mmCIF file of C-alpha atoms in Angstrom:
data_model
loop_
_atom_site.group_PDB
_atom_site.id
_atom_site.type_symbol
_atom_site.label_atom_id
_atom_site.label_comp_id
_atom_site.label_asym_id
_atom_site.label_seq_id
_atom_site.Cartn_x
_atom_site.Cartn_y
_atom_site.Cartn_z
ATOM 1 C CA LYS V 1 -12.411 9.125 -79.685
ATOM 2 C CA MET V 2 -10.289 10.441 -76.880
ATOM 3 C CA SER V 3 -6.560 10.383 -77.351
ATOM 4 C CA LYS V 4 -3.602 11.778 -75.441
ATOM 5 C CA SER V 5 -1.930 12.699 -78.711
ATOM 6 C CA ARG V 6 -4.986 14.712 -79.775
ATOM 7 C CA GLY V 7 -5.143 16.408 -76.373
ATOM 8 C CA ASN V 8 -8.841 15.691 -75.893
ATOM 9 C CA VAL V 9 -8.646 13.408 -72.862
ATOM 10 C CA VAL V 10 -11.077 14.187 -70.035
ATOM 11 C CA ASN V 11 -9.749 13.626 -66.533
ATOM 12 C CA PRO V 12 -12.513 12.051 -64.421
ATOM 13 C CA ASP V 13 -11.087 13.702 -61.310
ATOM 14 C CA ASP V 14 -11.988 17.097 -62.773
ATOM 15 C CA ILE V 15 -15.597 15.985 -63.349
ATOM 16 C CA VAL V 16 -15.803 14.565 -59.815
ATOM 17 C CA ASP V 17 -14.429 17.804 -58.328
ATOM 18 C CA ILE V 18 -17.036 19.877 -60.147
ATOM 19 C CA HIS V 19 -20.133 17.641 -60.202
ATOM 20 C CA GLY V 20 -19.449 14.756 -57.818
ATOM 21 C CA ALA V 21 -18.773 11.056 -58.277
ATOM 22 C CA ASP V 22 -22.454 10.092 -58.405
ATOM 23 C CA ALA V 23 -23.063 12.414 -61.339
ATOM 24 C CA LEU V 24 -20.110 10.915 -63.212
ATOM 25 C CA ARG V 25 -21.288 7.355 -62.565
ATOM 26 C CA LEU V 26 -24.850 8.156 -63.589
ATOM 27 C CA TYR V 27 -23.691 9.925 -66.757
ATOM 28 C CA GLU V 28 -21.623 6.898 -67.731
ATOM 29 C CA MET V 29 -24.638 4.637 -67.180
ATOM 30 C CA PHE V 30 -26.869 6.901 -69.275
ATOM 31 C CA MET V 31 -24.305 6.742 -72.110
ATOM 32 C CA GLY V 32 -25.060 3.062 -72.710
ATOM 33 C CA PRO V 33 -23.036 -0.145 -72.773
ATOM 34 C CA LEU V 34 -19.350 0.180 -71.918
ATOM 35 C CA GLU V 35 -18.368 -1.714 -75.067
ATOM 36 C CA ALA V 36 -20.098 0.765 -77.370
ATOM 37 C CA VAL V 37 -18.247 3.726 -78.871
ATOM 38 C CA LYS V 38 -19.979 6.922 -77.843
ATOM 39 C CA PRO V 39 -19.064 10.605 -77.770
ATOM 40 C CA TRP V 40 -18.071 12.095 -74.436
ATOM 41 C CA GLN V 41 -19.704 15.462 -73.856
ATOM 42 C CA THR V 42 -18.764 17.043 -70.557
ATOM 43 C CA LYS V 43 -21.562 19.604 -70.892
ATOM 44 C CA GLN V 44 -24.132 16.801 -70.611
ATOM 45 C CA VAL V 45 -22.968 15.941 -67.085
ATOM 46 C CA SER V 46 -24.744 19.070 -65.848
ATOM 47 C CA GLY V 47 -28.013 17.597 -67.209
ATOM 48 C CA VAL V 48 -27.425 14.528 -65.055
ATOM 49 C CA VAL V 49 -26.861 16.798 -62.052
ATOM 50 C CA ARG V 50 -30.198 18.522 -62.731
ATOM 51 C CA PHE V 51 -31.867 15.092 -62.919
ATOM 52 C CA GLN V 52 -30.266 14.091 -59.611
ATOM 53 C CA ASN V 53 -31.454 17.283 -57.958
ATOM 54 C CA LYS V 54 -35.029 16.851 -59.220
ATOM 55 C CA LEU V 55 -35.117 13.254 -58.045
ATOM 56 C CA PHE V 56 -33.703 14.229 -54.658
ATOM 57 C CA ASN V 57 -36.306 16.983 -54.256
ATOM 58 C CA VAL V 58 -39.169 14.619 -55.120
ATOM 59 C CA VAL V 59 -37.972 12.014 -52.638
ATOM 60 C CA GLN V 60 -37.408 14.637 -49.931
ATOM 61 C CA SER V 61 -40.917 16.053 -50.365
ATOM 62 C CA VAL V 62 -42.452 12.595 -50.086
ATOM 63 C CA VAL V 63 -40.379 11.726 -47.018
ATOM 64 C CA GLN V 64 -41.193 15.005 -45.279
ATOM 65 C CA ASN V 65 -44.904 15.057 -46.134
ATOM 66 C CA ASP V 66 -45.879 11.399 -45.998
ATOM 67 C CA SER V 67 -43.442 9.739 -43.639
ATOM 68 C CA ASP V 68 -46.269 7.596 -42.198
ATOM 69 C CA ALA V 69 -47.782 6.682 -45.578
ATOM 70 C CA GLU V 70 -47.883 3.023 -46.574
ATOM 71 C CA MET V 71 -47.518 1.676 -50.097
ATOM 72 C CA ASP V 72 -50.575 0.050 -51.584
ATOM 73 C CA ALA V 73 -50.450 -3.603 -52.638
ATOM 74 C CA GLU V 74 -49.899 -2.829 -56.332
ATOM 75 C CA THR V 75 -46.974 -0.494 -55.634
ATOM 76 C CA THR V 76 -45.395 -3.043 -53.303
ATOM 77 C CA LYS V 77 -45.763 -5.723 -55.990
ATOM 78 C CA ILE V 78 -44.111 -3.514 -58.624
ATOM 79 C CA LEU V 79 -41.303 -2.632 -56.200
ATOM 80 C CA HIS V 80 -40.565 -6.290 -55.493
ATOM 81 C CA LYS V 81 -40.609 -7.198 -59.198
ATOM 82 C CA THR V 82 -38.229 -4.340 -59.955
ATOM 83 C CA MET V 83 -35.833 -5.324 -57.164
ATOM 84 C CA LYS V 84 -35.848 -8.940 -58.361
ATOM 85 C CA LYS V 85 -35.159 -7.918 -61.974
ATOM 86 C CA VAL V 86 -32.308 -5.592 -60.995
ATOM 87 C CA THR V 87 -30.770 -8.280 -58.785
ATOM 88 C CA GLU V 88 -30.954 -10.860 -61.581
ATOM 89 C CA ASP V 89 -29.457 -8.449 -64.125
ATOM 90 C CA VAL V 90 -26.463 -7.676 -61.942
#
């Protein structure tokens, strides 16, 4: 647990300055439900940054190489199901 008296509190502003707000948000989501007690490990935020960078590079390569490509019917169906599920879960 983090505690001011123990001196082990992590300031989110420091994480945002180093890694960015998106990395902090994504790390918190990867940690699991907000209600659950879980250890905070600042070193793991860099793993999230690597994941973000890999994802960005994949998307960039697809956009640059296949900007005129169309999704097939199955991919479109999966996309729509995913968007519906995410919308319902929010």
